[in-house]
Phi, psi and omega in degrees: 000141162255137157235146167268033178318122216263082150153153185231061184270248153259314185282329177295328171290322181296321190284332156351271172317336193278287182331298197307305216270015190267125172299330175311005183060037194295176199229101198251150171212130164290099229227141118244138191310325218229097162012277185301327187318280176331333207265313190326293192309323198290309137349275175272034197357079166183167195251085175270350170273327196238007158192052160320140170089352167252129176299117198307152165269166196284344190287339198275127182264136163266125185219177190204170170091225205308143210283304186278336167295321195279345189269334163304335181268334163304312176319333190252000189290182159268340172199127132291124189245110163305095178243082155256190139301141150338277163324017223196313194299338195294290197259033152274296170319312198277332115066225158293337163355288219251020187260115145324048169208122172349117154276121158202154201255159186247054165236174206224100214191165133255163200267154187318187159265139157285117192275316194270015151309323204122178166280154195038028171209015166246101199225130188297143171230148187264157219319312182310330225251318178301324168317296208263348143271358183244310162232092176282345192274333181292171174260097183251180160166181225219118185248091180207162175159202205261087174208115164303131190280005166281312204268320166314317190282328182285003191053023172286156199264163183209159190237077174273162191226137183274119171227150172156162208274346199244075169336331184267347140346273198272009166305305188300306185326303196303290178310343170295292223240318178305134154198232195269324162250353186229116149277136165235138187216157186265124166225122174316343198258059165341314190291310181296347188252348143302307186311297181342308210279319194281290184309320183314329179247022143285330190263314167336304185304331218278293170332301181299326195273338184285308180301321155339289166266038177024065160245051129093162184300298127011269197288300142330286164336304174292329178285324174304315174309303176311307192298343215235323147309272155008286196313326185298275202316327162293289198300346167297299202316317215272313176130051127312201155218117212295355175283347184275332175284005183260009223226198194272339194281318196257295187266350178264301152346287185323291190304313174319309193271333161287347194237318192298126142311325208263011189275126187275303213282344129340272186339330198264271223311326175278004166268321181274024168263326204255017173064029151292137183293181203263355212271288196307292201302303165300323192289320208275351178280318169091357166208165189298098170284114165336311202302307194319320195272330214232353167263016131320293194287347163318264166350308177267025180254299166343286169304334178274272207278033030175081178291118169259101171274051195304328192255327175311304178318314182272335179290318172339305182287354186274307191301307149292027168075338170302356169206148179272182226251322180281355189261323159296258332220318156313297173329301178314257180312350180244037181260183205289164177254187198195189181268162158312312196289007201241000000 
């Protein structure tokens, strides 16, 4: 196959690096936005901002810059792979509008909101929903489940999930990516393995701060539990399905970004446990934690269709600075008690 990967961040150069070493012998090129990046990664055959210590492998070409050489080459590729941010994917996609080749973006998120819809019609929206306004022709779909782009490139195993609507999809994915060290397995409900991809790493932050403030195993444990309740419930609402929350997208993801050192949005919760601001948290991670950006726009996806999200809800107010880390925590434990199941 030939494939392309768009954006040269850490997880787009690791599944890169996956690819090029899939014995099927696939023919992978590494697209970065910024030239000088490219000329740099090609040279020193390595990702020294964003996945230092592992080695490009040789076969993979990185190449970067003009805008109309990647859309020629796109025309003759077999999968194109989006690894931008969520911020990013709009005018990725749109683009690509006119290519007859398989898409799918690895990032996990919902998009900021249009403020100038109005009040009650500026709702963030997910990676599917930004697609099918910007390019309803392509053939997409979503490459997500539980993985640090450290542990892909090194060729530790792992397990993804191919999701779209588009048998052929998720056919290119498998064949892209499945091999000896990376499962790929296909699922049609696209909407849940986004919602999974998005929310988790809003409760990861919830997670980092409970661990933060060492109140224990216990409690971890219940936010994760709480979180995955949570996540379902968005996702019934949105037309997901509950078995993708049982799945490598949902409960698999969720433990991994809850649990991992190698979790940026952990991270954030446990700097702001030690009483960093969130400006200090974000500059010292040095990459994008998702969570950040996107659990506002969770929460008011949550509120518009009247979701109930509690720990989504506080993380929001931690961020926004309206509860302190003990306070959330207070919020958390002192609401009514209710069944499980509600």
């Amino acid at each position: 196959m030939k494939i392309i990967v768009i954006g040269a961040g850490a997880w787009g150069t690791a599944l890169a690096v996956s690819a090029t070493r899939n014995p099927a012998g696939h023919q992978v090129v590494l697209w970065a936005r910024d030239g000088a990046q490219a000329a740099a990664m090609h040279e020193s055959r390595e990702n020294a901002r964003y996945l230092p210590g592992i080695p490009l492998p040789r076969e993979l070409h990185v190449r970067g810059g003009d805008v109309a050489t990647l859309l020629d080459a796109a025309a003759q590729a077999d999968l194109l792979v989006v690894a931008t941010p969520v911020s990013g994917l709009r005018g990725t996609l749109h683009l690509l509008q006119d290519v007859d080749v398989p898409v799918a973006w690895l990032c996990k998120g919902f998009e900021l909101p249009d403020e100038a819809a109005g009040p009650g019609h500026a709702v963030g929206l997910m990676p599917h929903e930004i697609q099918r306004q910007v390019a309803p022709h392509l053939k997409a779909g979503a490459l997500s489940g539980p993985s640090f782009a450290q542990e892909v490139a090194r060729g530790q195993p792992t397990a993804l999930v191919a999701a779209s609507h588009h048998p052929a999809v998720r056919k290119a994915l498998v064949e892209a990516f499945h091999g000896p060290t990376l499962r790929v397995y296909g699922n049609d409900d696209l909407v849940g393995v986004e919602v999974g991809g998005a929310v988790k790493n809003v409760l990861a932050i919830a997670t980092g701060l409970a661990d933060g403030l060492t109140l224990g195993l216990n409690a971890r444990a219940a936010l994760i539990t709480r979180g995955l309740a949570e996540m379902a419930r968005l996702g019934l609402a949105l037309g997901g399905r509950q078995e993708s929350f049982m799945g490598l997208s949902g409960l698999g993801d969720l433990v991994l970004t809850a649990t991992g050192d190698l979790s940026r949005n952990r991270r954030v919760g446990l700097l702001l446990a030690e009483g960093k601001t969130l400006e200090q948290a974000v500059q010292s991670l040095g990459h994008v934690a998702e969570g950040v950006y996107s659990a506002r726009t969770v929460w008011q996806r949550a509120h518009h269709l009247g979701v109930e999200m509690p720990i989504a809800e506080c993380v929001v107010a931690l961020l926004d600075g309206q509860l302190k880390p003990v306070e959330a925590v207070a919020a958390l434990m002192g609401r009514d008690p209710k069944g499980e199941l509600l």
